[in-house]
PDB file of C-alpha atoms in Angstrom:
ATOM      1  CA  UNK A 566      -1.560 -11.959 -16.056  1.00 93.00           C
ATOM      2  CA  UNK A 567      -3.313 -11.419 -12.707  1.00 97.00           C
ATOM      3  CA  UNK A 568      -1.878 -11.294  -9.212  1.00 98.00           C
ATOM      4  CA  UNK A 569      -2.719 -14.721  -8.655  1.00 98.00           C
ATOM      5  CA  UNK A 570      -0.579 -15.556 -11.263  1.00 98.00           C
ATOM      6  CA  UNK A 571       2.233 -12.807 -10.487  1.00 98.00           C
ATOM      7  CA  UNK A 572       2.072 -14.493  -6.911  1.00 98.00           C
ATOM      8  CA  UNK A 573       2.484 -17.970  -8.300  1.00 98.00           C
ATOM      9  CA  UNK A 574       5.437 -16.816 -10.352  1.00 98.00           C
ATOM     10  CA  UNK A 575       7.146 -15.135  -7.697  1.00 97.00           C
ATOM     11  CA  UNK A 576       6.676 -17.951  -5.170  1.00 97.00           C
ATOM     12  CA  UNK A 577       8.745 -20.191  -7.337  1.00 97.00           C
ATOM     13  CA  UNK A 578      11.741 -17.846  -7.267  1.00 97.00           C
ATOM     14  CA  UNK A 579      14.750 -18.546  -5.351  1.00 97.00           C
ATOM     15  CA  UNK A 580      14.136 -15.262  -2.918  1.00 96.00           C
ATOM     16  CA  UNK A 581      10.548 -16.610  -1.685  1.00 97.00           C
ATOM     17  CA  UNK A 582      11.726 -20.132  -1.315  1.00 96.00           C
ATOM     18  CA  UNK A 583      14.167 -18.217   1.293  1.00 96.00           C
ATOM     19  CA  UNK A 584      11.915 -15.754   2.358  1.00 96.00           C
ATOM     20  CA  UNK A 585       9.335 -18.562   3.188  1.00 95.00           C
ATOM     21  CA  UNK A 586      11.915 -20.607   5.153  1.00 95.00           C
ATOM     22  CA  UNK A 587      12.637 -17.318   7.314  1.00 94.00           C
ATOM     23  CA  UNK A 588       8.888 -16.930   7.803  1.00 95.00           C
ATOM     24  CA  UNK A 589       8.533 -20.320   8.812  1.00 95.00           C
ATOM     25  CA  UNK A 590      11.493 -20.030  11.175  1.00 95.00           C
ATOM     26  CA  UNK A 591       9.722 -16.350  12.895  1.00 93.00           C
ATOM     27  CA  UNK A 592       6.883 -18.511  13.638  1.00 94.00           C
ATOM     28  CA  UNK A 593       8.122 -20.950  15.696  1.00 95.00           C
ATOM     29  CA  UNK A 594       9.160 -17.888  17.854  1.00 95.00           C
ATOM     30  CA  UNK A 595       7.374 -14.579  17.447  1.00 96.00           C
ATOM     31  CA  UNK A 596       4.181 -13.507  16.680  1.00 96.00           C
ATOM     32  CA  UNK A 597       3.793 -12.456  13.247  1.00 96.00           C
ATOM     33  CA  UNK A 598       1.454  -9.890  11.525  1.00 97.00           C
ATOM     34  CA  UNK A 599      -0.991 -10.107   9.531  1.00 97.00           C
ATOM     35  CA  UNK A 600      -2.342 -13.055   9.702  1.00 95.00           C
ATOM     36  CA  UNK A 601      -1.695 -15.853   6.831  1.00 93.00           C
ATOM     37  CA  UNK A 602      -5.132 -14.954   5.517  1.00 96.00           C
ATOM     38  CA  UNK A 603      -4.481 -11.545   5.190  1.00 97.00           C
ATOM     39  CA  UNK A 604      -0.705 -11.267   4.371  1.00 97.00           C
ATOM     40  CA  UNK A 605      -1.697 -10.569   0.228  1.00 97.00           C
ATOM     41  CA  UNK A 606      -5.335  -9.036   1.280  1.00 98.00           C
ATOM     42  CA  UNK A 607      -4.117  -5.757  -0.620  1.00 98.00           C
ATOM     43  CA  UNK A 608      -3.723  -8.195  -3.771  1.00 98.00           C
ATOM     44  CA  UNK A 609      -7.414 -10.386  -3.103  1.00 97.00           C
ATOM     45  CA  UNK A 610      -9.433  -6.778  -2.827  1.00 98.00           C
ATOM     46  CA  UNK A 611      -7.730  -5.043  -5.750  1.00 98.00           C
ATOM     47  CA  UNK A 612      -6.904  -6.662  -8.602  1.00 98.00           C
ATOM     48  CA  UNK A 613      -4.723  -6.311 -11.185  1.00 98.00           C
ATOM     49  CA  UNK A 614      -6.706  -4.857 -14.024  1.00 97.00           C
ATOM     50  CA  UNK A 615      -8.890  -2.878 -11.603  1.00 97.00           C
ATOM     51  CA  UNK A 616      -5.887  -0.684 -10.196  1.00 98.00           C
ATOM     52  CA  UNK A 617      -6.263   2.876 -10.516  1.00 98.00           C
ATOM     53  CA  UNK A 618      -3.960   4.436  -7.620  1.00 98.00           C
ATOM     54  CA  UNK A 619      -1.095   2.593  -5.827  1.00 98.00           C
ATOM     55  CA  UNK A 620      -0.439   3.945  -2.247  1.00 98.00           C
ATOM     56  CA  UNK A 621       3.105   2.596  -1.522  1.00 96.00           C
ATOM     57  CA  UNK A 622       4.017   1.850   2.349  1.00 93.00           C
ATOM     58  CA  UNK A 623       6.641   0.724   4.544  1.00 88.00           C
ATOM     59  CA  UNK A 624       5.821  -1.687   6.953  1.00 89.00           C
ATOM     60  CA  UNK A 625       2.695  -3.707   8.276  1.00 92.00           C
ATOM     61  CA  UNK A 626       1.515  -2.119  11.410  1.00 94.00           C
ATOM     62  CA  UNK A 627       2.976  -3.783  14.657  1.00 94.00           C
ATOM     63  CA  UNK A 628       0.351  -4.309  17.558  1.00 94.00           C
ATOM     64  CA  UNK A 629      -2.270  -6.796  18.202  1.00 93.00           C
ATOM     65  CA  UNK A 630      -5.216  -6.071  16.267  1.00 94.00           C
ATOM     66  CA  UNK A 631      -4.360  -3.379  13.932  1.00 96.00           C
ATOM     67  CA  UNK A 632      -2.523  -4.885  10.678  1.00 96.00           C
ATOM     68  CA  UNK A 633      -5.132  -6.160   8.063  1.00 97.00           C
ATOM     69  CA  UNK A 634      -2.918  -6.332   5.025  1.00 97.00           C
ATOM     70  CA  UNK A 635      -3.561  -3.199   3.746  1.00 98.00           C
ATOM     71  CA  UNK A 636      -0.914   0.125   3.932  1.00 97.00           C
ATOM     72  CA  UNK A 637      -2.409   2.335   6.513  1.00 97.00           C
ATOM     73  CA  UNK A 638      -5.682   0.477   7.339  1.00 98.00           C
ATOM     74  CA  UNK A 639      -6.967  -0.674  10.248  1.00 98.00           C
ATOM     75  CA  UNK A 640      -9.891  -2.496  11.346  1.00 97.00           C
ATOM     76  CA  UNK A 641     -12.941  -0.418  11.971  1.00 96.00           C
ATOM     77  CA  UNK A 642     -12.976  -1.745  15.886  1.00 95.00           C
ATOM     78  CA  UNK A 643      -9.560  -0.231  15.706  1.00 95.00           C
ATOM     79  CA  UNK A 644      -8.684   3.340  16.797  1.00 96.00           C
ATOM     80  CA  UNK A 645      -7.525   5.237  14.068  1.00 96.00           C
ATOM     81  CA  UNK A 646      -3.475   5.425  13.610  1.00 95.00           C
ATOM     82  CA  UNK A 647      -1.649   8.933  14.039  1.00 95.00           C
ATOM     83  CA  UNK A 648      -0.778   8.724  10.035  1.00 96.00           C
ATOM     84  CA  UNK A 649      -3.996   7.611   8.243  1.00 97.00           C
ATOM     85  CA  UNK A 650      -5.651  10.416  10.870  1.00 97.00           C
ATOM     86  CA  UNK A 651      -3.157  12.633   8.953  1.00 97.00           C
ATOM     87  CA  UNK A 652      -4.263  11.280   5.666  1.00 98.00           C
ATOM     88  CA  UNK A 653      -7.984  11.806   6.486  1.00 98.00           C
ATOM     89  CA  UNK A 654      -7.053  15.802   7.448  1.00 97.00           C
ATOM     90  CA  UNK A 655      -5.524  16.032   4.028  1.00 98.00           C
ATOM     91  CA  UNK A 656      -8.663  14.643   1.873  1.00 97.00           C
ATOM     92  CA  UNK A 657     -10.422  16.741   4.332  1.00 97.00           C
ATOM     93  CA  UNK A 658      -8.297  20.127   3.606  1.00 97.00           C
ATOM     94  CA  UNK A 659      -7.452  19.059  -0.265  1.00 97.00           C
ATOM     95  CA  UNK A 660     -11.248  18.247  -0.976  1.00 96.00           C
ATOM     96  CA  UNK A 661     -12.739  20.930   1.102  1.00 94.00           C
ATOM     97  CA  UNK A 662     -14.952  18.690   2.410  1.00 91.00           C
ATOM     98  CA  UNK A 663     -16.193  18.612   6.330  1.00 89.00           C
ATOM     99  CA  UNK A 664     -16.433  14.847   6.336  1.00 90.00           C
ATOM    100  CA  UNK A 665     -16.072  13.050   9.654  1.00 91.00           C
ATOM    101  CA  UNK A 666     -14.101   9.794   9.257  1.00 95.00           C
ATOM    102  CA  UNK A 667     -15.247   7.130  12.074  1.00 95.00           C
ATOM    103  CA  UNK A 668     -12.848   3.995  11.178  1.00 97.00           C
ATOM    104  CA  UNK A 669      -9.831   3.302   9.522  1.00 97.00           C
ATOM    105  CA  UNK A 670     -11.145   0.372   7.322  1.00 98.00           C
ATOM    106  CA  UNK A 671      -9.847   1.286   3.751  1.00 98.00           C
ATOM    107  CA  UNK A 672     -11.666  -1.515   1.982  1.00 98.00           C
ATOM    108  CA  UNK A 673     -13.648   0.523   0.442  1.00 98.00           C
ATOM    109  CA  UNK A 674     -10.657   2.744  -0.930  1.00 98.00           C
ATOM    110  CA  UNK A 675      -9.065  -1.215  -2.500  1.00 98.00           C
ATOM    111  CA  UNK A 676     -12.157  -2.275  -3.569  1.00 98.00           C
ATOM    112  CA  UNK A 677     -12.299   0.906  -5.807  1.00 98.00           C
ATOM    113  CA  UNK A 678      -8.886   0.112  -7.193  1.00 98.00           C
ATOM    114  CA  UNK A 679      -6.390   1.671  -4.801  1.00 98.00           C
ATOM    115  CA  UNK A 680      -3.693  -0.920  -4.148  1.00 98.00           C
ATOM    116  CA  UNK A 681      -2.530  -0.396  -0.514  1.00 98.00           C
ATOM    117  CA  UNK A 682       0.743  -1.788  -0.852  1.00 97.00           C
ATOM    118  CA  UNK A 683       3.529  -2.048   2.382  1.00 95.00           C
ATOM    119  CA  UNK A 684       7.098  -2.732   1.123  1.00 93.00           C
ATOM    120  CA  UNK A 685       6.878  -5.916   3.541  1.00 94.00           C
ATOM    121  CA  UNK A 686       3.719  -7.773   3.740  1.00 96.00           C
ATOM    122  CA  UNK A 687       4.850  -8.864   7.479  1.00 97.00           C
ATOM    123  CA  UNK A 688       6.687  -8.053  10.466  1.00 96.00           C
ATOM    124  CA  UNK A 689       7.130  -9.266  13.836  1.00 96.00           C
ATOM    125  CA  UNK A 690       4.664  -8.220  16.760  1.00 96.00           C
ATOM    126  CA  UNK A 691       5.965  -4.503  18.377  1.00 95.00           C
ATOM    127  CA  UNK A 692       9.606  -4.461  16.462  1.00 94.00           C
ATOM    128  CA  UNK A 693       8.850  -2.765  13.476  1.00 91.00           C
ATOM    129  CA  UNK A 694      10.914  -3.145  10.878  1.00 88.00           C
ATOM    130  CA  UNK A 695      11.724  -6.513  11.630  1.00 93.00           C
ATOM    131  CA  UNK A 696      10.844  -7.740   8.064  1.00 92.00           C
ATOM    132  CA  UNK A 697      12.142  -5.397   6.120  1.00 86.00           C
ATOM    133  CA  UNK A 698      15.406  -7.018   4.874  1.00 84.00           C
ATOM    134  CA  UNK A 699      13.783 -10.385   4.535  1.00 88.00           C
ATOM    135  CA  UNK A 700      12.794 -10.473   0.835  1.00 89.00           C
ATOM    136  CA  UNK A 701       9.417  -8.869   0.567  1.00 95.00           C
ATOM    137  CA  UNK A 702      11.379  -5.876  -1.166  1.00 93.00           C
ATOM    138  CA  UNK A 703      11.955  -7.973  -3.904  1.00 96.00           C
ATOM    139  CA  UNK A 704       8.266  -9.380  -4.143  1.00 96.00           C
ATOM    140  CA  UNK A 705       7.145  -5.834  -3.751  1.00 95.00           C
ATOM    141  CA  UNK A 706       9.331  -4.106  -6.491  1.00 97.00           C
ATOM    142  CA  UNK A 707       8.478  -6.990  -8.799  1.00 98.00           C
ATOM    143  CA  UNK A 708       5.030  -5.722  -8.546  1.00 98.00           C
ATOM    144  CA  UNK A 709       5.627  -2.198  -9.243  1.00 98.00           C
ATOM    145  CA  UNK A 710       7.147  -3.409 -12.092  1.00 98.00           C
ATOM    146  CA  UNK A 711       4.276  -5.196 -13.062  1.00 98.00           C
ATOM    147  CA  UNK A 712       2.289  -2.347 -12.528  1.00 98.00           C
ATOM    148  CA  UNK A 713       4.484   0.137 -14.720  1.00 98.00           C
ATOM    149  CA  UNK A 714       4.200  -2.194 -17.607  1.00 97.00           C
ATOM    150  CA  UNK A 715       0.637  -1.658 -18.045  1.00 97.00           C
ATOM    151  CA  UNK A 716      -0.666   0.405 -20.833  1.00 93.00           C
ATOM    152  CA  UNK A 717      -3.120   1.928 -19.367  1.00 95.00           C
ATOM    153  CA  UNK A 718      -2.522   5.408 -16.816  1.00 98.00           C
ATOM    154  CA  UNK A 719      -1.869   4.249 -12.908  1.00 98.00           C
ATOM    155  CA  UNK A 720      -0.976   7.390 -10.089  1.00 98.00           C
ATOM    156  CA  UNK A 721       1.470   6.859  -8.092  1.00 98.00           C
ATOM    157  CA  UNK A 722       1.559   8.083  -4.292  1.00 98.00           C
ATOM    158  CA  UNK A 723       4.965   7.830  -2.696  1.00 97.00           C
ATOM    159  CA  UNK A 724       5.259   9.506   0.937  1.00 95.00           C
ATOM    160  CA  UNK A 725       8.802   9.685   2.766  1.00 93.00           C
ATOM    161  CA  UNK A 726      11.806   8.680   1.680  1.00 91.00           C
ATOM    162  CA  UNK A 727      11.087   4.865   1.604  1.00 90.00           C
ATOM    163  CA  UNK A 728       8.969   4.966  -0.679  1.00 93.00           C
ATOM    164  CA  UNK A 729      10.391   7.737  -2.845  1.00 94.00           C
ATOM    165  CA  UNK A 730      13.092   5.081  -3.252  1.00 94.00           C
ATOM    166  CA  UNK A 731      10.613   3.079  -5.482  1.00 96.00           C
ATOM    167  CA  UNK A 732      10.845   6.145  -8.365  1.00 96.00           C
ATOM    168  CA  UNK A 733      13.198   4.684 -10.592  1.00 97.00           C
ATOM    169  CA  UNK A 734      10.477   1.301 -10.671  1.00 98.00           C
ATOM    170  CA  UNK A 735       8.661   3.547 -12.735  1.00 98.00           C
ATOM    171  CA  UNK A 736       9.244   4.295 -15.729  1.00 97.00           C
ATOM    172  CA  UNK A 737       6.294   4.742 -18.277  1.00 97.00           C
ATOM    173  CA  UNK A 738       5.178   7.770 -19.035  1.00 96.00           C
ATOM    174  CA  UNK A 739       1.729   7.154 -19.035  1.00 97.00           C
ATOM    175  CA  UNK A 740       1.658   6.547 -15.209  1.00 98.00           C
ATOM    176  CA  UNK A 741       1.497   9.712 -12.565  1.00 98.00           C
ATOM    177  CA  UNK A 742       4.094   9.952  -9.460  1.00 98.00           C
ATOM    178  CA  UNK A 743       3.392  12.411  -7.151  1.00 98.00           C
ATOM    179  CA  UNK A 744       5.677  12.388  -3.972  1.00 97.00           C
ATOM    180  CA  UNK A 745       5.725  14.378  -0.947  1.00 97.00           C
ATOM    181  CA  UNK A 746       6.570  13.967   3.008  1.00 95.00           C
ATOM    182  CA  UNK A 747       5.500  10.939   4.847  1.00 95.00           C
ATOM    183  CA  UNK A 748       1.757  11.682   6.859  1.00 96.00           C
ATOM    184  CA  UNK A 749       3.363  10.316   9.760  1.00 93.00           C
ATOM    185  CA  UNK A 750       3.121  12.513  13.057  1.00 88.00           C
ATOM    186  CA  UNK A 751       6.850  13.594  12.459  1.00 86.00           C
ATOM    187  CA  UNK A 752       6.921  14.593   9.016  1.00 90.00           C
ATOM    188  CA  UNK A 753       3.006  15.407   7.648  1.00 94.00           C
ATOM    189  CA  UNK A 754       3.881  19.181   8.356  1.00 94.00           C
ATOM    190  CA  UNK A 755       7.141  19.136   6.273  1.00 94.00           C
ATOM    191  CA  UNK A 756       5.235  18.999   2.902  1.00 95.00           C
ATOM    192  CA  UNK A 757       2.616  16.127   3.115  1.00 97.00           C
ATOM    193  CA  UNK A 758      -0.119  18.720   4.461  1.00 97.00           C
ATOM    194  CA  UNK A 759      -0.846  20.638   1.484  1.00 97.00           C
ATOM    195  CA  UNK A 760       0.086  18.158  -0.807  1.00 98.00           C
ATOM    196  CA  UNK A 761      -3.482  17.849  -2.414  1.00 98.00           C
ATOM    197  CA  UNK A 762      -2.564  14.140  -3.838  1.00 98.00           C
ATOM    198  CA  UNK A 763      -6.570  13.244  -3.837  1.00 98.00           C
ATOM    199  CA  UNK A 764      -7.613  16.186  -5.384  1.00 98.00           C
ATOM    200  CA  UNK A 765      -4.597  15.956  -8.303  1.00 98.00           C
ATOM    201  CA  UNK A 766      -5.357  12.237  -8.595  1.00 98.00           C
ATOM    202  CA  UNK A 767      -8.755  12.155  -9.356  1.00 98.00           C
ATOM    203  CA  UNK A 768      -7.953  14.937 -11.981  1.00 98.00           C
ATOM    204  CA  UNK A 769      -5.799  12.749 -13.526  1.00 98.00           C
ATOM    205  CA  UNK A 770      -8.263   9.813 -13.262  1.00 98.00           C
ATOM    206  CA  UNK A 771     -11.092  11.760 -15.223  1.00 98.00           C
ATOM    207  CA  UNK A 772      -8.692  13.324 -18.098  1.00 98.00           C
ATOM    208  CA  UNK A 773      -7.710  10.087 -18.345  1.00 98.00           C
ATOM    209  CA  UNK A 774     -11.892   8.735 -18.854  1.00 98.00           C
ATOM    210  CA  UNK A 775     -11.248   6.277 -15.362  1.00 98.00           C
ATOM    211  CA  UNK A 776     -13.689   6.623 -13.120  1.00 98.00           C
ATOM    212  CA  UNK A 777     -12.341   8.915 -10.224  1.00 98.00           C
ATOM    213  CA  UNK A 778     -12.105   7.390  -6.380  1.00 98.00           C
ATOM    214  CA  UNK A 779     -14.700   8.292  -3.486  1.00 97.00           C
ATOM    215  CA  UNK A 780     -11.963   8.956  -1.014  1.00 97.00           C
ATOM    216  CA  UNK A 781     -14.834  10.124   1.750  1.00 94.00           C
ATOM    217  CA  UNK A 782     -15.510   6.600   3.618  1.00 91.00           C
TER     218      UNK A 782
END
């Protein structure tokens, strides 16, 4: 199995037949982000037997220019979001490491075998959200389960209560899940500061003889 393969699968399923219909339907009316090219982007740069770390989001960013079908990226042309700037503080803290971060391109993070995976691969241009009932849950949760059925050790990184909700997808003890507060503006100082996710998963990574992530970009 590969993600082409998963994505094949799950495109024949009654929920994406639907899901595609609504999509097709938003078009005719809204602007919709990402674009078609980059809507499974987090799948094309990571893939399947390469994944080392899953960082689990909510929802595709919502202005013009910023959503690149990755969780918390951005285009490098693109000013860094108020979350991923929170991120960057805590590899900065966690690692104790003065690094300056110029861009919020993660590439580099998926092409190392983070999947950077929103619960809903679209939404609708400024209402975010807009998405999130539409059947992308189901396409997403499928491939957590995917994921947890691996025999081989995957971390976990759930921030904020949406994606906490994932937990029970995961099931195999083999895998690590560490949670904590969102790194969003509101939350990052109610337990995601301090967390020291990057630091614990690469410790995990190397007990576990996988080649640890370069999380300074």
């Amino acid at each position: 199995m590969n993600w082409q393969e998963f994505i094949k699968l799950e495109m024949q399923k009654d929920y994406f037949h639907n899901l595609d219909d609504l999509l097709r339907e938003e078009e005719k009316k809204y602007t919709i982000y990402p674009s078609k090219d980059n809507i499974f982007k987090a799948f094309d740069l990571c893939p399947l037997d390469k994944v080392k770390v899953v960082i689990l989001g909510q929802d595709c960013y919502f202005n013009p220019g910023e959503a690149m079908g990755l969780a918390f990226s951005v285009p490098s042309t693109v000013s860094i979001p108020s979350s991923l700037r929170n991120i960057f503080t805590e590899i900065k803290t966690d690692l104790n490491f003065d690094h300056k971060f110029t861009h919020g391109d993660l590439i580099e993070w998926a092409k190392q075998g983070v999947l950077l995976l929103n619960s809903a691969l679209t939404v609708r241009k400024g209402e975010p959200g807009s998405h999130s009932k539409y059947g992308w849950w189901q396409f997403t949760d499928n491939a957590i389960k995917l994921l947890n059925s691996l025999e081989r050790p995957i971390v976990f990184l759930l921030w904020g209560a949406h994606a906490k909700s994932k937990t029970h997808l995961i099931t195999n003890e083999q895998h690590l899940v560490l949670q904590s507060a969102h790194p969003s503006g509101l939350s990052a100082h109610k337990g995601f500061f301090g967390n020291k996710h990057f630091s614990k998963t690469n410790d995990f990574l190397i007990k576990n003889n996988i080649e640890p992530i370069q999380w300074l970009i």
